[in-house]
Amino acid sequence: MADANRPLPSLNEADTGAFWEATRDKVLRYQKCDDCGTVVFHPRRHCTGCTSGNLSWHTASGKGTLYTFSVVRQSYHPFFRGKVPYAIAWVDLDEGPRLLTNITGVTDPATELTCGQRVTVDWEEHEELNIPLFRPA
Amino acid sequence: MSAQSRSAAIVGIHEYPSRDVEGRVTPLQIKAESAARALDDAGLTWRDVDAIYDAGEAGPMSGFMISEYFGLKPNVIDTTNVGGSSYEYHAAHAARDIAAGKAKVALLTYGSTAHSNMARIGVGGRGGAALSPGDNMEIFTGMTLVANYAMVARRHMHQYGTTSEQLAEISTATRYHAMRNPQAVQAMKDLEFLDIRETTIADVVNSRMIADPLHLLECCMISDGGGAVVIAAPDVARNCRKQPVWILGSGEATKYPENGGDITTSAAAQSAPQAFGQAGIRPAEIDIAMIYDSFSITVLTLLEDLGFCPKGEGGRWVEGGRLRFDRKDGPALNTDGGGLSSNHPGMRGIFLLIEAARQLRGESTSQVAGARLAVAHGNGGMLGSRHCAGTIILGRD
């Protein structure tokens, strides 16, 4: 029987581990190229906009816009089956990155959420890292 | 019609009839039996095959594994796997390899026991080991396959005013065709569908919500199954049992989550112009639209991206049942019943080629009189995040 905990990202994944390291301090980081200005997300070692590859880490404000969402009503996952109905969403951070997350702080996500509404990060605490969930701003 | 290259044709097809094998056969056995029946259909034998295309769904290292299992020594071995669109890629690659003189007879096969294995493809959630950097960013969210597509539907509704009733047109048209296909009706019985009959828009929008805004009757089935397609060079095709179904054009593309990207446009917007351009035809000329119907929103999005109507107008365009085989004002959609109501063992792309070929031969259970041109469009992976598109244009003599 798989454990009924939220599946967590790996801190050791070669490209994205550093992003998750920063979440220990509740810092939401993204990369930007010093040469061409491209925002790179998900994180990786090379710039997708140019071949020079001088990427720097920047800190996002945690504010963003709900791009789209769904309310999951059926799941066989040992953790998420106990969470239905829950909202899953693509959120556009003000700094540019689009990330997949869950929306918290609503009692009926199907009626309380709309595309385009403002959201803000709502960290869910874990031992090794923290998870950037979002709630209506 | 403009001058077209007719350098490779589908000459043999077979769709494995059972959708519930109850553990009695393996995916490899489904592939081999389907291959033999498709070769029979063409009037060819194993010894004629000199090119193998395989997605590896029945086992790893399939380049040599499947050749050994079939007992073949092919000159061309292609193990492209792009999910459910793999077979459109295989057909495109086979046509290129044949046109280049590298092969004469190409064999494509598919086998799956997803239903017998109780594979909870749509609602299983994602867990286990993180496989890629992208996965490692998304693993915590409880994304389901249905929710991935539902997020496209939600954004489409927001951006263009598309309604659930419009999306339901996809489901009712495919069920209308499924009820005319004895294999599809048997499939729904074997998979214990409730109340097997033609559906109405109200039936669809009143069915249980799985992931807002997608309802149960907007989601494909999970069946067992498989099939095979044989593609041959013109000199072989002219001597086969059935009339050739020519591959007139192909296109490939991929799409993935992009910062600021438009989730309502799929990779088909890139693959379709390649395919239609090569074939020298316009979408309005297409009689048969075999479009991967994993969900209602998949078809709506792909109809737009294939160029049947402008982006965002798909909802209004499908209203009133124009996708049914007996209507003159639109292409006939998924005339076998589709993944929604006939056959979806996980990677449906091969059935798009098979039913398109049936239509152009005059063998469909929902036959469009005089059908001349078909498009088969596979979407592999996930529409709302990372996926591949494969577009194939087919025509008869």
Coordinates of C-alpha atoms in Angstrom, one line a residue:
Chain A
M1 CA 0.0 0.0 0.0
A2 CA 1.5 3.3 -1.1
D3 CA 1.6 5.9 1.7
A4 CA -1.2 8.4 1.8
N5 CA 1.0 11.5 1.8
R6 CA 1.3 14.1 -0.8
P7 CA 4.0 13.0 -3.4
L8 CA 6.9 15.4 -3.0
P9 CA 9.5 16.5 -5.6
S10 CA 13.1 15.3 -5.4
L11 CA 15.7 17.7 -4.1
N12 CA 18.3 15.7 -6.1
E13 CA 16.8 16.1 -9.5
A14 CA 19.6 17.6 -11.6
D15 CA 17.8 20.5 -13.2
T16 CA 15.1 21.4 -10.7
G17 CA 16.6 20.4 -7.3
A18 CA 17.9 23.9 -6.7
F19 CA 14.4 25.4 -7.1
W20 CA 13.2 23.0 -4.4
E21 CA 16.2 23.7 -2.1
A22 CA 15.1 27.4 -2.0
T23 CA 11.6 26.5 -0.9
R24 CA 13.0 25.5 2.5
D25 CA 13.1 29.2 3.1
K26 CA 9.8 29.8 1.3
V27 CA 11.6 31.4 -1.6
L28 CA 10.0 31.0 -5.0
R29 CA 12.8 31.2 -7.5
Y30 CA 13.0 31.3 -11.3
Q31 CA 15.8 31.7 -13.8
K32 CA 16.4 34.5 -16.2
C33 CA 19.1 34.8 -18.9
D34 CA 21.6 37.7 -18.3
D35 CA 22.3 37.8 -22.0
C36 CA 18.9 37.7 -23.7
G37 CA 16.4 38.2 -20.9
T38 CA 14.5 35.0 -21.5
V39 CA 12.7 33.7 -18.4
V40 CA 13.5 30.0 -18.1
F41 CA 11.0 27.8 -16.2
H42 CA 11.0 24.9 -15.4
P43 CA 14.6 25.5 -14.2
R44 CA 17.4 23.9 -16.2
R45 CA 21.1 24.5 -16.9
H46 CA 20.9 26.1 -20.4
C47 CA 19.1 29.1 -21.7
T48 CA 16.3 28.2 -24.2
G49 CA 16.4 31.7 -25.8
C50 CA 20.1 31.9 -26.7
T51 CA 23.2 29.7 -26.7
S52 CA 25.3 31.7 -24.2
G53 CA 23.5 30.2 -21.2
N54 CA 24.2 32.8 -18.5
L55 CA 21.3 32.1 -16.2
S56 CA 20.7 33.9 -12.9
W57 CA 18.3 33.0 -10.1
H58 CA 15.6 35.6 -9.3
T59 CA 13.0 35.6 -6.6
A60 CA 9.4 35.8 -7.6
S61 CA 6.9 37.9 -5.5
G62 CA 4.5 35.0 -5.2
K63 CA 1.7 37.0 -6.8
G64 CA 0.1 35.8 -10.0
T65 CA -2.9 35.1 -12.1
L66 CA -5.0 32.0 -12.5
Y67 CA -4.5 31.0 -16.1
T68 CA -6.8 27.9 -16.0
F69 CA -8.0 25.3 -13.6
S70 CA -10.0 22.1 -13.1
V71 CA -11.7 20.5 -10.1
V72 CA -10.7 16.9 -9.7
R73 CA -13.6 14.8 -8.5
Q74 CA -12.2 11.3 -9.1
S75 CA -8.7 10.0 -8.3
Y76 CA -7.3 6.6 -7.4
H77 CA -4.2 8.1 -5.9
P78 CA -3.9 7.0 -2.2
F79 CA -3.4 10.6 -1.1
F80 CA -5.5 12.6 -3.6
R81 CA -8.5 10.3 -3.4
G82 CA -9.0 11.6 0.1
K83 CA -8.7 15.2 -1.1
V84 CA -11.5 15.3 -3.8
P85 CA -12.8 17.7 -4.9
Y86 CA -9.6 19.7 -5.2
A87 CA -8.5 22.4 -7.6
I88 CA -5.5 22.0 -9.9
A89 CA -4.4 25.0 -11.8
W90 CA -1.8 26.6 -14.1
V91 CA -0.7 29.9 -12.4
D92 CA 1.1 32.7 -14.3
L93 CA 3.5 34.4 -11.9
D94 CA 3.8 38.2 -12.4
E95 CA 7.5 37.7 -13.3
G96 CA 6.6 35.3 -16.2
P97 CA 6.9 31.7 -15.1
R98 CA 3.8 29.5 -15.5
L99 CA 3.6 26.7 -12.8
L100 CA 1.2 23.9 -12.0
T101 CA -0.2 24.0 -8.5
N102 CA -3.3 23.5 -6.3
I103 CA -5.6 26.3 -5.2
T104 CA -6.4 26.5 -1.5
G105 CA -8.6 28.8 0.6
V106 CA -11.9 28.1 -1.3
T107 CA -14.8 26.0 -0.1
D108 CA -16.3 25.3 -3.5
P109 CA -13.6 25.7 -6.1
A110 CA -16.1 25.0 -9.0
T111 CA -18.0 28.2 -8.3
E112 CA -15.4 30.4 -6.5
L113 CA -12.6 30.2 -9.1
T114 CA -12.4 32.0 -12.5
C115 CA -9.7 32.2 -15.1
G116 CA -7.9 35.5 -14.8
Q117 CA -8.4 36.0 -11.1
R118 CA -5.4 37.1 -8.9
V119 CA -3.8 34.6 -6.6
T120 CA -0.9 34.5 -4.1
V121 CA 1.4 31.8 -2.9
D122 CA 0.3 29.8 0.1
W123 CA 3.1 27.6 1.3
E124 CA 2.3 24.1 2.5
E125 CA 5.0 23.1 5.0
H126 CA 6.9 19.8 4.9
E127 CA 10.1 18.7 6.6
E128 CA 12.6 18.9 3.7
L129 CA 11.0 21.5 1.5
N130 CA 7.8 23.6 1.2
I131 CA 5.2 23.3 -1.5
P132 CA 4.0 26.5 -3.3
L133 CA 0.2 26.2 -3.4
F134 CA -1.8 29.3 -4.2
R135 CA -5.0 31.0 -2.8
P136 CA -7.2 33.8 -4.1
A137 CA -5.5 37.1 -3.4
Chain B
M1 CA -7.1 18.4 -57.2
S2 CA -3.4 19.3 -57.6
A3 CA -0.8 16.8 -58.5
Q4 CA 0.1 14.7 -55.6
S5 CA 2.8 12.3 -54.7
R6 CA 1.4 8.8 -54.5
S7 CA 4.5 6.9 -53.4
A8 CA 3.1 4.8 -50.6
A9 CA -0.3 3.4 -49.7
I10 CA -2.1 1.6 -46.9
V11 CA -2.8 -1.8 -48.4
G12 CA -3.7 -3.9 -45.4
I13 CA -5.6 -3.2 -42.1
H14 CA -6.9 -5.1 -39.2
E15 CA -8.6 -4.0 -35.9
Y16 CA -8.5 -6.7 -33.2
P17 CA -12.1 -7.3 -32.5
S18 CA -12.2 -7.9 -28.7
R19 CA -12.1 -5.0 -26.2
D20 CA -12.0 -7.3 -23.2
V21 CA -9.6 -10.3 -23.6
E22 CA -10.1 -11.3 -19.9
G23 CA -6.3 -12.0 -19.6
R24 CA -6.4 -14.7 -22.3
V25 CA -4.0 -13.1 -24.7
T26 CA -1.0 -10.8 -24.3
P27 CA -0.3 -7.5 -26.1
L28 CA 2.4 -9.3 -28.2
Q29 CA -0.1 -11.9 -29.3
I30 CA -2.6 -9.2 -30.2
K31 CA 0.1 -7.5 -32.3
A32 CA 1.1 -10.8 -34.1
E33 CA -2.5 -11.9 -34.8
S34 CA -3.4 -8.4 -36.1
A35 CA -0.3 -8.3 -38.3
A36 CA -1.2 -11.7 -39.9
R37 CA -4.8 -10.6 -40.5
A38 CA -3.6 -7.2 -42.0
L39 CA -1.2 -9.1 -44.3
D40 CA -4.0 -11.4 -45.3
D41 CA -6.1 -8.4 -46.1
A42 CA -3.4 -7.1 -48.4
G43 CA -2.7 -10.5 -49.9
L44 CA 0.9 -10.4 -48.6
T45 CA 2.9 -12.6 -46.2
W46 CA 5.4 -12.2 -43.4
R47 CA 8.2 -12.6 -46.0
D48 CA 7.1 -9.5 -47.9
V49 CA 7.7 -7.3 -44.8
D50 CA 11.0 -5.4 -44.9
A51 CA 10.3 -2.5 -42.5
I52 CA 9.1 -2.5 -38.9
Y53 CA 7.6 0.4 -37.0
D54 CA 6.9 -0.2 -33.3
A55 CA 6.1 2.1 -30.4
G56 CA 7.5 -0.5 -27.9
E57 CA 4.2 -0.6 -26.0
A58 CA 4.4 -4.4 -25.6
G59 CA 8.0 -4.5 -24.4
P60 CA 11.3 -2.7 -24.2
M61 CA 14.0 -2.7 -26.9
S62 CA 11.3 -3.5 -29.4
G63 CA 13.6 -3.0 -32.4
F64 CA 14.9 -6.5 -32.1
M65 CA 12.4 -8.0 -29.7
I66 CA 9.4 -7.5 -32.0
S67 CA 11.4 -8.5 -35.1
E68 CA 12.4 -11.8 -33.4
Y69 CA 8.8 -12.4 -32.2
F70 CA 7.4 -11.9 -35.7
G71 CA 10.3 -13.8 -37.2
L72 CA 11.4 -11.0 -39.5
K73 CA 14.7 -9.5 -40.7
P74 CA 13.6 -6.0 -41.6
N75 CA 15.9 -3.5 -43.4
V76 CA 14.2 -0.5 -41.7
I77 CA 13.5 -0.5 -37.9
D78 CA 11.8 2.6 -36.4
T79 CA 10.8 2.6 -32.7
T80 CA 9.4 6.0 -32.4
N81 CA 7.1 6.4 -29.4
V82 CA 5.1 9.6 -29.1
G83 CA 2.1 8.1 -27.2
G84 CA -1.2 7.8 -29.0
S85 CA 0.2 9.7 -32.1
S86 CA 2.9 7.1 -32.6
Y87 CA 1.1 5.4 -35.5
E88 CA 0.7 8.6 -37.5
Y89 CA 4.4 9.1 -37.1
H90 CA 5.0 5.5 -38.2
A91 CA 2.9 6.0 -41.2
A92 CA 4.7 9.3 -42.1
H93 CA 8.1 7.6 -41.6
A94 CA 7.0 4.5 -43.6
A95 CA 5.9 6.7 -46.5
R96 CA 9.3 8.5 -46.4
D97 CA 11.3 5.3 -46.2
I98 CA 9.3 3.8 -49.0
A99 CA 9.6 6.9 -51.2
A100 CA 13.4 6.9 -50.5
G101 CA 13.6 3.3 -51.7
K102 CA 14.7 1.9 -48.4
A103 CA 11.6 -0.4 -48.0
K104 CA 8.7 -1.9 -50.0
V105 CA 6.4 -3.2 -47.3
A106 CA 6.0 -1.6 -43.9
L107 CA 4.3 -3.2 -40.9
L108 CA 2.8 -1.2 -38.0
T109 CA 1.2 -3.0 -35.1
Y110 CA -0.4 -2.2 -31.7
G111 CA -1.5 -4.4 -28.8
S112 CA -2.7 -3.5 -25.3
T113 CA -4.5 -5.1 -22.4
A114 CA -5.1 -1.8 -20.5
H115 CA -8.6 -2.9 -19.5
S116 CA -7.6 -6.4 -18.3
N117 CA -4.8 -4.8 -16.3
M118 CA -7.2 -2.3 -14.8
A119 CA -5.0 0.5 -15.9
R120 CA -6.6 3.6 -14.3
I121 CA -5.2 5.8 -17.1
G122 CA -7.5 8.8 -16.7
V123 CA -7.8 9.2 -12.9
G124 CA -4.8 7.3 -11.5
G125 CA -3.0 10.4 -10.5
R126 CA 0.7 10.7 -10.9
G127 CA 3.1 9.3 -8.4
G128 CA 6.2 7.2 -8.0
A129 CA 9.6 8.2 -9.2
A130 CA 10.1 11.6 -10.9
L131 CA 11.1 10.9 -14.4
S132 CA 12.0 14.3 -15.9
P133 CA 12.6 17.8 -14.7
G134 CA 9.1 18.8 -15.8
D135 CA 7.6 16.0 -13.8
N136 CA 9.6 17.0 -10.8
M137 CA 7.9 20.4 -10.9
E138 CA 4.4 18.9 -11.1
I139 CA 4.4 15.7 -9.1
F140 CA 2.9 17.3 -6.0
T141 CA -0.3 18.6 -7.7
G142 CA -2.4 15.4 -8.0
M143 CA -2.8 16.0 -11.8
T144 CA -4.9 13.4 -13.5
L145 CA -5.1 12.9 -17.2
V146 CA -8.7 14.0 -17.3
A147 CA -7.8 17.2 -15.3
N148 CA -5.0 18.0 -17.7
Y149 CA -7.5 18.1 -20.6
A150 CA -10.2 19.7 -18.5
M151 CA -7.9 22.7 -18.0
V152 CA -7.8 23.2 -21.8
A153 CA -11.6 23.0 -21.9
R154 CA -11.9 25.6 -19.0
R155 CA -9.6 28.0 -20.7
H156 CA -11.4 27.5 -24.1
M157 CA -14.7 28.3 -22.4
H158 CA -13.1 31.4 -20.8
Q159 CA -11.4 32.7 -23.9
Y160 CA -14.1 31.9 -26.5
G161 CA -17.4 31.3 -24.7
T162 CA -17.4 27.6 -25.6
T163 CA -20.1 25.7 -23.7
S164 CA -20.5 22.2 -22.3
E165 CA -23.4 21.7 -24.7
Q166 CA -21.1 22.4 -27.6
L167 CA -18.5 20.0 -26.4
A168 CA -21.2 17.4 -26.0
E169 CA -21.7 17.4 -29.8
I170 CA -18.4 15.5 -30.1
S171 CA -19.7 12.8 -27.8
T172 CA -23.1 12.5 -29.4
A173 CA -21.7 12.3 -32.9
T174 CA -19.3 9.5 -32.0
R175 CA -21.9 7.6 -30.1
Y176 CA -24.3 7.9 -33.1
H177 CA -21.6 6.2 -35.2
A178 CA -20.7 3.6 -32.6
M179 CA -24.3 2.4 -32.4
R180 CA -24.0 1.5 -36.1
N181 CA -20.8 -0.5 -35.5
P182 CA -21.4 -4.0 -34.1
Q183 CA -17.8 -4.1 -32.7
A184 CA -18.4 -0.9 -30.9
V185 CA -21.7 -2.0 -29.4
Q186 CA -20.1 -5.2 -28.3
A187 CA -17.2 -3.3 -26.8
M188 CA -19.6 -1.1 -24.7
K189 CA -21.4 -4.3 -23.6
D190 CA -18.1 -6.0 -22.7
L191 CA -16.9 -3.0 -20.8
E192 CA -20.2 -2.8 -18.9
F193 CA -21.4 0.6 -20.2
L194 CA -24.7 1.5 -18.7
D195 CA -27.7 2.2 -21.0
I196 CA -26.0 1.6 -24.4
R197 CA -27.9 3.8 -26.9
E198 CA -27.6 7.0 -28.9
T199 CA -27.0 9.9 -26.5
T200 CA -28.4 13.4 -26.4
I201 CA -26.6 16.6 -25.5
A202 CA -28.6 16.5 -22.2
D203 CA -27.3 13.0 -21.5
V204 CA -23.7 14.2 -21.8
V205 CA -24.0 17.4 -19.7
N206 CA -26.0 15.6 -17.1
S207 CA -23.5 12.7 -16.7
R208 CA -21.2 12.7 -13.7
M209 CA -18.5 15.4 -13.6
I210 CA -15.0 13.7 -13.5
A211 CA -12.8 16.9 -13.6
D212 CA -14.6 20.2 -14.2
P213 CA -15.7 20.9 -16.9
L214 CA -15.4 17.4 -18.4
H215 CA -18.2 14.9 -17.7
L216 CA -18.1 11.1 -17.8
L217 CA -19.5 10.9 -21.3
E218 CA -16.8 13.3 -22.6
C219 CA -14.1 10.8 -21.6
C220 CA -12.9 7.9 -23.6
M221 CA -13.2 4.3 -22.5
I222 CA -10.2 2.1 -21.4
S223 CA -10.4 -1.1 -23.4
D224 CA -8.1 -3.9 -24.5
G225 CA -7.3 -4.1 -28.1
G226 CA -4.9 -3.5 -31.0
G227 CA -4.5 -3.6 -34.7
A228 CA -2.2 -3.5 -37.6
V229 CA -1.6 -1.5 -40.8
V230 CA 0.5 -2.5 -43.8
I231 CA 1.9 0.2 -46.0
A232 CA 3.5 -0.6 -49.4
A233 CA 5.2 0.9 -52.4
P234 CA 3.1 1.6 -55.5
D235 CA 4.3 -1.5 -57.5
V236 CA 3.3 -3.7 -54.5
A237 CA 0.1 -1.8 -53.8
R238 CA -1.2 -2.2 -57.3
N239 CA -1.1 -5.9 -56.9
C240 CA -2.7 -6.1 -53.5
R241 CA -6.3 -7.4 -52.8
K242 CA -7.9 -4.1 -51.9
Q243 CA -7.7 -0.7 -53.5
P244 CA -4.8 1.3 -52.2
V245 CA -5.3 4.2 -49.8
W246 CA -2.6 6.7 -50.6
I247 CA -0.6 8.7 -48.0
L248 CA -0.7 12.1 -49.5
G249 CA 0.8 14.2 -46.8
S250 CA 2.1 14.2 -43.3
G251 CA 3.1 16.5 -40.5
E252 CA 4.7 16.2 -37.1
A253 CA 5.0 18.7 -34.2
T254 CA 5.3 18.9 -30.4
K255 CA 4.1 21.4 -27.8
Y256 CA 4.8 21.7 -24.1
P257 CA 4.0 24.2 -21.3
E258 CA 5.5 27.6 -22.1
N259 CA 5.5 30.7 -20.0
G260 CA 2.7 32.9 -21.4
G261 CA 1.7 30.2 -23.9
D262 CA -1.8 29.6 -25.2
I263 CA -3.1 26.2 -23.9
T264 CA -6.1 26.3 -26.3
T265 CA -3.8 25.8 -29.3
S266 CA -2.2 22.4 -29.8
A267 CA 0.7 21.1 -31.7
A268 CA -1.7 20.3 -34.5
A269 CA -1.5 24.0 -35.5
Q270 CA 2.0 23.3 -36.6
S271 CA 1.6 19.7 -38.0
A272 CA -1.6 20.3 -40.0
P273 CA -0.2 23.0 -42.4
Q274 CA 2.7 20.7 -43.2
A275 CA 0.4 17.8 -44.0
F276 CA -2.3 19.7 -46.0
G277 CA 0.5 21.6 -47.8
Q278 CA 2.2 18.4 -48.9
A279 CA -1.1 16.9 -50.0
G280 CA -2.1 20.1 -51.8
I281 CA -5.6 20.1 -50.4
R282 CA -7.7 22.3 -48.0
P283 CA -9.5 21.1 -44.9
A284 CA -12.8 21.9 -46.5
E285 CA -12.2 19.1 -49.0
I286 CA -11.9 16.5 -46.3
D287 CA -14.7 13.9 -46.2
I288 CA -13.6 11.9 -43.2
A289 CA -12.0 13.4 -40.0
M290 CA -10.4 10.7 -37.9
I291 CA -9.4 12.8 -34.9
Y292 CA -8.1 11.4 -31.6
D293 CA -11.0 11.6 -29.3
S294 CA -9.5 11.0 -25.9
F295 CA -11.9 13.7 -24.6
S296 CA -14.5 16.0 -26.2
I297 CA -12.1 19.0 -25.9
T298 CA -9.4 17.2 -27.8
V299 CA -11.5 17.0 -30.9
L300 CA -12.8 20.6 -30.6
T301 CA -9.3 21.9 -30.2
L302 CA -7.9 19.8 -33.1
L303 CA -10.8 20.7 -35.4
E304 CA -9.7 24.3 -35.0
D305 CA -6.0 23.6 -35.3
L306 CA -6.5 21.4 -38.3
G307 CA -8.1 24.3 -40.0
F308 CA -11.8 23.2 -40.3
C309 CA -12.8 26.5 -38.6
P310 CA -11.0 29.5 -37.1
K311 CA -9.5 29.2 -33.6
G312 CA -12.2 29.7 -30.9
E313 CA -15.1 29.1 -33.3
G314 CA -15.1 25.3 -32.8
G315 CA -18.0 25.4 -30.3
R316 CA -20.4 27.1 -32.7
W317 CA -19.1 25.2 -35.7
V318 CA -19.9 21.8 -34.3
E319 CA -23.4 22.8 -33.1
G320 CA -26.3 21.0 -34.7
G321 CA -24.7 17.6 -35.5
R322 CA -22.7 18.5 -38.6
L323 CA -20.0 15.9 -37.7
R324 CA -22.4 13.0 -38.3
F325 CA -21.7 10.7 -41.3
D326 CA -25.1 11.4 -42.9
R327 CA -24.6 15.2 -43.0
K328 CA -23.3 17.0 -46.0
D329 CA -22.1 20.2 -44.3
G330 CA -19.1 18.9 -42.4
P331 CA -16.5 16.1 -42.3
A332 CA -17.7 12.8 -40.8
L333 CA -16.0 12.5 -37.4
N334 CA -14.7 9.2 -36.0
T335 CA -17.1 7.0 -37.9
D336 CA -16.1 3.8 -36.1
G337 CA -17.4 5.3 -32.8
G338 CA -14.0 6.6 -31.7
G339 CA -12.2 6.3 -28.4
L340 CA -15.3 7.7 -26.7
S341 CA -17.5 4.8 -27.8
S342 CA -15.6 2.0 -29.6
N343 CA -11.9 1.4 -28.8
H344 CA -9.3 3.1 -26.6
P345 CA -6.6 0.8 -25.2
G346 CA -4.4 3.8 -24.4
M347 CA -2.8 4.6 -27.7
R348 CA -5.6 5.0 -30.3
G349 CA -3.6 6.4 -33.2
I350 CA -3.6 3.2 -35.3
F351 CA -7.4 3.0 -35.3
L352 CA -7.5 6.5 -36.9
L353 CA -5.6 5.1 -39.9
I354 CA -7.7 1.9 -40.0
E355 CA -11.1 3.5 -40.1
A356 CA -9.9 6.2 -42.5
A357 CA -8.8 3.4 -44.8
R358 CA -12.1 1.6 -44.4
Q359 CA -13.9 4.7 -45.4
L360 CA -11.8 5.3 -48.5
R361 CA -12.4 1.6 -49.5
G362 CA -16.1 1.9 -48.8
E363 CA -16.1 -0.6 -45.9
S364 CA -17.2 1.5 -42.9
T365 CA -20.4 0.8 -40.9
S366 CA -21.1 4.5 -41.2
Q367 CA -20.0 4.8 -44.8
V368 CA -19.9 8.3 -46.4
A369 CA -20.9 7.8 -50.0
G370 CA -18.0 8.6 -52.3
A371 CA -15.5 9.5 -49.6
R372 CA -12.3 10.5 -51.3
L373 CA -10.1 12.3 -48.8
A374 CA -9.5 11.7 -45.1
V375 CA -7.4 13.1 -42.3
A376 CA -6.1 11.0 -39.4
H377 CA -4.8 13.2 -36.6
G378 CA -3.2 11.6 -33.5
N379 CA -2.5 13.5 -30.3
G380 CA 0.0 11.7 -28.1
G381 CA 0.8 12.7 -24.5
M382 CA -1.3 15.3 -22.8
L383 CA -3.2 18.1 -24.7
G384 CA -2.9 20.5 -21.7
S385 CA 0.8 20.1 -21.2
R386 CA 3.4 18.2 -23.3
H387 CA 2.2 16.3 -26.4
C388 CA 3.1 15.3 -29.9
A389 CA 0.8 15.8 -33.0
G390 CA 0.9 13.6 -36.1
T391 CA -1.3 14.5 -39.1
I392 CA -1.8 12.1 -42.1
I393 CA -3.8 13.0 -45.2
L394 CA -5.1 10.0 -47.1
G395 CA -6.8 9.7 -50.5
R396 CA -8.1 7.0 -52.8
D397 CA -7.5 6.6 -56.5

